[in-house]
Amino acid sequence: MVSLLSNDDRQDALTKLDGWSYNDSDKTISKEFEFKDFIDAWGFMSKVAIKAEKLDHHPDWSNGYNKVSVNLTTHDASGITENDIKLAKFMDKVA
Protein backbone atom coordinates (compact mmCIF):
# COMPACT_ATOMS: atom_id res chain seq x y z
CA MET A 1 0.00 0.00 0.00
CA VAL A 2 1.25 3.47 -0.82
CA SER A 3 1.33 6.33 1.65
CA LEU A 4 -0.72 9.50 1.50
CA LEU A 5 1.19 12.61 0.57
CA SER A 6 1.44 15.18 3.33
CA ASN A 7 -0.47 18.41 2.78
CA ASP A 8 2.80 20.20 1.98
CA ASP A 9 3.98 17.48 -0.43
CA ARG A 10 0.61 17.40 -2.16
CA GLN A 11 0.55 21.18 -2.53
CA ASP A 12 4.13 21.19 -3.83
CA ALA A 13 3.27 18.50 -6.39
CA LEU A 14 0.21 20.46 -7.54
CA THR A 15 2.33 23.54 -8.23
CA LYS A 16 4.36 21.42 -10.67
CA LEU A 17 1.28 20.18 -12.53
CA ASP A 18 -0.53 22.20 -15.18
CA GLY A 19 -4.10 23.11 -14.24
CA TRP A 20 -4.82 20.44 -11.65
CA SER A 21 -6.75 21.35 -8.51
CA TYR A 22 -7.33 19.64 -5.19
CA ASN A 23 -10.80 18.99 -3.81
CA ASP A 24 -10.63 18.45 -0.06
CA SER A 25 -14.20 17.16 0.27
CA ASP A 26 -13.55 14.05 -1.82
CA LYS A 27 -9.74 13.95 -1.58
CA THR A 28 -9.15 14.10 -5.35
CA ILE A 29 -7.11 16.08 -7.81
CA SER A 30 -8.99 17.02 -10.95
CA LYS A 31 -8.61 18.55 -14.37
CA GLU A 32 -10.64 18.94 -17.56
CA PHE A 33 -8.78 18.33 -20.80
CA GLU A 34 -10.08 19.77 -24.07
CA PHE A 35 -9.15 18.43 -27.50
CA LYS A 36 -9.79 19.33 -31.12
CA ASP A 37 -12.46 16.65 -31.53
CA PHE A 38 -13.82 13.35 -30.24
CA ILE A 39 -11.12 11.25 -31.93
CA ASP A 40 -8.32 13.19 -30.20
CA ALA A 41 -10.11 12.92 -26.85
CA TRP A 42 -10.58 9.19 -27.32
CA GLY A 43 -6.95 8.76 -28.37
CA PHE A 44 -5.86 10.50 -25.17
CA MET A 45 -8.08 8.19 -23.12
CA SER A 46 -6.65 5.14 -24.88
CA LYS A 47 -3.06 6.17 -24.11
CA VAL A 48 -3.94 6.86 -20.49
CA ALA A 49 -5.84 3.58 -20.16
CA ILE A 50 -2.76 1.61 -21.22
CA LYS A 51 -0.54 3.50 -18.75
CA ALA A 52 -3.11 3.20 -15.96
CA GLU A 53 -3.30 -0.55 -16.46
CA LYS A 54 0.50 -0.83 -16.27
CA LEU A 55 0.50 1.23 -13.07
CA ASP A 56 -2.54 -0.63 -11.72
CA HIS A 57 -3.92 2.82 -10.89
CA HIS A 58 -7.07 3.87 -12.70
CA PRO A 59 -8.69 7.30 -13.10
CA ASP A 60 -12.28 8.27 -12.48
CA TRP A 61 -13.18 10.10 -15.67
CA SER A 62 -15.87 11.01 -18.14
CA ASN A 63 -15.86 12.01 -21.78
CA GLY A 64 -18.17 14.31 -23.71
CA TYR A 65 -17.25 14.88 -27.35
CA ASN A 66 -13.89 16.73 -27.14
CA LYS A 67 -13.59 16.99 -23.34
CA VAL A 68 -12.27 14.55 -20.76
CA SER A 69 -12.88 15.29 -17.08
CA VAL A 70 -10.54 13.47 -14.72
CA ASN A 71 -10.52 12.87 -10.96
CA LEU A 72 -7.59 11.06 -9.40
CA THR A 73 -7.36 9.60 -5.92
CA THR A 74 -5.94 6.48 -4.35
CA HIS A 75 -9.01 4.75 -2.97
CA ASP A 76 -7.01 2.30 -0.83
CA ALA A 77 -5.27 5.22 0.89
CA SER A 78 -8.33 7.53 0.95
CA GLY A 79 -6.48 10.42 -0.65
CA ILE A 80 -3.64 11.59 -2.86
CA THR A 81 -0.49 9.50 -3.22
CA GLU A 82 2.51 9.54 -5.51
CA ASN A 83 0.55 7.25 -7.85
CA ASP A 84 -1.94 10.05 -8.52
CA ILE A 85 0.85 12.52 -9.22
CA LYS A 86 2.58 10.10 -11.61
CA LEU A 87 -0.62 9.52 -13.57
CA ALA A 88 -1.41 13.25 -13.67
CA LYS A 89 2.07 13.98 -15.04
CA PHE A 90 1.62 11.33 -17.71
CA MET A 91 -1.77 12.77 -18.68
CA ASP A 92 -0.29 16.24 -19.03
CA LYS A 93 2.50 14.83 -21.17
CA VAL A 94 0.25 13.01 -23.64
CA ALA A 95 -2.55 15.61 -23.79
PDB file of C-alpha atoms in Angstrom:
ATOM      1  CA  MET A   1       0.000   0.000   0.000  1.00  0.00           C
ATOM      2  CA  VAL A   2       1.248   3.468  -0.822  1.00  0.00           C
ATOM      3  CA  SER A   3       1.326   6.330   1.654  1.00  0.00           C
ATOM      4  CA  LEU A   4      -0.718   9.498   1.499  1.00  0.00           C
ATOM      5  CA  LEU A   5       1.193  12.612   0.569  1.00  0.00           C
ATOM      6  CA  SER A   6       1.443  15.176   3.333  1.00  0.00           C
ATOM      7  CA  ASN A   7      -0.470  18.410   2.781  1.00  0.00           C
ATOM      8  CA  ASP A   8       2.799  20.195   1.982  1.00  0.00           C
ATOM      9  CA  ASP A   9       3.977  17.477  -0.426  1.00  0.00           C
ATOM     10  CA  ARG A  10       0.606  17.404  -2.157  1.00  0.00           C
ATOM     11  CA  GLN A  11       0.554  21.181  -2.531  1.00  0.00           C
ATOM     12  CA  ASP A  12       4.133  21.188  -3.827  1.00  0.00           C
ATOM     13  CA  ALA A  13       3.267  18.496  -6.390  1.00  0.00           C
ATOM     14  CA  LEU A  14       0.206  20.458  -7.543  1.00  0.00           C
ATOM     15  CA  THR A  15       2.331  23.544  -8.232  1.00  0.00           C
ATOM     16  CA  LYS A  16       4.357  21.424 -10.665  1.00  0.00           C
ATOM     17  CA  LEU A  17       1.276  20.181 -12.533  1.00  0.00           C
ATOM     18  CA  ASP A  18      -0.530  22.200 -15.181  1.00  0.00           C
ATOM     19  CA  GLY A  19      -4.103  23.114 -14.238  1.00  0.00           C
ATOM     20  CA  TRP A  20      -4.816  20.438 -11.654  1.00  0.00           C
ATOM     21  CA  SER A  21      -6.753  21.350  -8.514  1.00  0.00           C
ATOM     22  CA  TYR A  22      -7.330  19.636  -5.190  1.00  0.00           C
ATOM     23  CA  ASN A  23     -10.800  18.991  -3.812  1.00  0.00           C
ATOM     24  CA  ASP A  24     -10.629  18.448  -0.058  1.00  0.00           C
ATOM     25  CA  SER A  25     -14.197  17.162   0.274  1.00  0.00           C
ATOM     26  CA  ASP A  26     -13.549  14.049  -1.823  1.00  0.00           C
ATOM     27  CA  LYS A  27      -9.742  13.952  -1.577  1.00  0.00           C
ATOM     28  CA  THR A  28      -9.146  14.105  -5.346  1.00  0.00           C
ATOM     29  CA  ILE A  29      -7.111  16.082  -7.812  1.00  0.00           C
ATOM     30  CA  SER A  30      -8.986  17.018 -10.947  1.00  0.00           C
ATOM     31  CA  LYS A  31      -8.612  18.554 -14.375  1.00  0.00           C
ATOM     32  CA  GLU A  32     -10.637  18.943 -17.556  1.00  0.00           C
ATOM     33  CA  PHE A  33      -8.784  18.334 -20.799  1.00  0.00           C
ATOM     34  CA  GLU A  34     -10.085  19.766 -24.067  1.00  0.00           C
ATOM     35  CA  PHE A  35      -9.152  18.427 -27.496  1.00  0.00           C
ATOM     36  CA  LYS A  36      -9.794  19.325 -31.122  1.00  0.00           C
ATOM     37  CA  ASP A  37     -12.461  16.646 -31.530  1.00  0.00           C
ATOM     38  CA  PHE A  38     -13.816  13.352 -30.240  1.00  0.00           C
ATOM     39  CA  ILE A  39     -11.119  11.253 -31.925  1.00  0.00           C
ATOM     40  CA  ASP A  40      -8.319  13.194 -30.199  1.00  0.00           C
ATOM     41  CA  ALA A  41     -10.106  12.920 -26.846  1.00  0.00           C
ATOM     42  CA  TRP A  42     -10.585   9.188 -27.319  1.00  0.00           C
ATOM     43  CA  GLY A  43      -6.950   8.759 -28.374  1.00  0.00           C
ATOM     44  CA  PHE A  44      -5.862  10.498 -25.166  1.00  0.00           C
ATOM     45  CA  MET A  45      -8.075   8.193 -23.118  1.00  0.00           C
ATOM     46  CA  SER A  46      -6.652   5.139 -24.881  1.00  0.00           C
ATOM     47  CA  LYS A  47      -3.059   6.168 -24.109  1.00  0.00           C
ATOM     48  CA  VAL A  48      -3.939   6.863 -20.490  1.00  0.00           C
ATOM     49  CA  ALA A  49      -5.839   3.577 -20.161  1.00  0.00           C
ATOM     50  CA  ILE A  50      -2.758   1.612 -21.217  1.00  0.00           C
ATOM     51  CA  LYS A  51      -0.539   3.498 -18.754  1.00  0.00           C
ATOM     52  CA  ALA A  52      -3.114   3.197 -15.962  1.00  0.00           C
ATOM     53  CA  GLU A  53      -3.304  -0.553 -16.456  1.00  0.00           C
ATOM     54  CA  LYS A  54       0.497  -0.830 -16.268  1.00  0.00           C
ATOM     55  CA  LEU A  55       0.502   1.235 -13.067  1.00  0.00           C
ATOM     56  CA  ASP A  56      -2.540  -0.626 -11.715  1.00  0.00           C
ATOM     57  CA  HIS A  57      -3.919   2.819 -10.888  1.00  0.00           C
ATOM     58  CA  HIS A  58      -7.071   3.873 -12.697  1.00  0.00           C
ATOM     59  CA  PRO A  59      -8.686   7.301 -13.096  1.00  0.00           C
ATOM     60  CA  ASP A  60     -12.276   8.272 -12.480  1.00  0.00           C
ATOM     61  CA  TRP A  61     -13.179  10.099 -15.668  1.00  0.00           C
ATOM     62  CA  SER A  62     -15.867  11.012 -18.137  1.00  0.00           C
ATOM     63  CA  ASN A  63     -15.855  12.011 -21.781  1.00  0.00           C
ATOM     64  CA  GLY A  64     -18.174  14.313 -23.705  1.00  0.00           C
ATOM     65  CA  TYR A  65     -17.249  14.884 -27.354  1.00  0.00           C
ATOM     66  CA  ASN A  66     -13.893  16.730 -27.137  1.00  0.00           C
ATOM     67  CA  LYS A  67     -13.588  16.986 -23.339  1.00  0.00           C
ATOM     68  CA  VAL A  68     -12.272  14.545 -20.762  1.00  0.00           C
ATOM     69  CA  SER A  69     -12.884  15.287 -17.084  1.00  0.00           C
ATOM     70  CA  VAL A  70     -10.536  13.473 -14.716  1.00  0.00           C
ATOM     71  CA  ASN A  71     -10.520  12.871 -10.956  1.00  0.00           C
ATOM     72  CA  LEU A  72      -7.592  11.063  -9.395  1.00  0.00           C
ATOM     73  CA  THR A  73      -7.356   9.603  -5.921  1.00  0.00           C
ATOM     74  CA  THR A  74      -5.937   6.477  -4.350  1.00  0.00           C
ATOM     75  CA  HIS A  75      -9.008   4.752  -2.971  1.00  0.00           C
ATOM     76  CA  ASP A  76      -7.010   2.297  -0.831  1.00  0.00           C
ATOM     77  CA  ALA A  77      -5.270   5.216   0.894  1.00  0.00           C
ATOM     78  CA  SER A  78      -8.327   7.530   0.946  1.00  0.00           C
ATOM     79  CA  GLY A  79      -6.483  10.415  -0.654  1.00  0.00           C
ATOM     80  CA  ILE A  80      -3.643  11.592  -2.860  1.00  0.00           C
ATOM     81  CA  THR A  81      -0.494   9.500  -3.223  1.00  0.00           C
ATOM     82  CA  GLU A  82       2.512   9.543  -5.508  1.00  0.00           C
ATOM     83  CA  ASN A  83       0.548   7.246  -7.854  1.00  0.00           C
ATOM     84  CA  ASP A  84      -1.939  10.053  -8.524  1.00  0.00           C
ATOM     85  CA  ILE A  85       0.855  12.523  -9.225  1.00  0.00           C
ATOM     86  CA  LYS A  86       2.582  10.098 -11.612  1.00  0.00           C
ATOM     87  CA  LEU A  87      -0.616   9.517 -13.565  1.00  0.00           C
ATOM     88  CA  ALA A  88      -1.412  13.254 -13.669  1.00  0.00           C
ATOM     89  CA  LYS A  89       2.073  13.980 -15.043  1.00  0.00           C
ATOM     90  CA  PHE A  90       1.615  11.329 -17.714  1.00  0.00           C
ATOM     91  CA  MET A  91      -1.773  12.768 -18.680  1.00  0.00           C
ATOM     92  CA  ASP A  92      -0.293  16.242 -19.028  1.00  0.00           C
ATOM     93  CA  LYS A  93       2.502  14.834 -21.170  1.00  0.00           C
ATOM     94  CA  VAL A  94       0.246  13.014 -23.642  1.00  0.00           C
ATOM     95  CA  ALA A  95      -2.553  15.607 -23.788  1.00  0.00           C
TER      96      ALA A  95
END
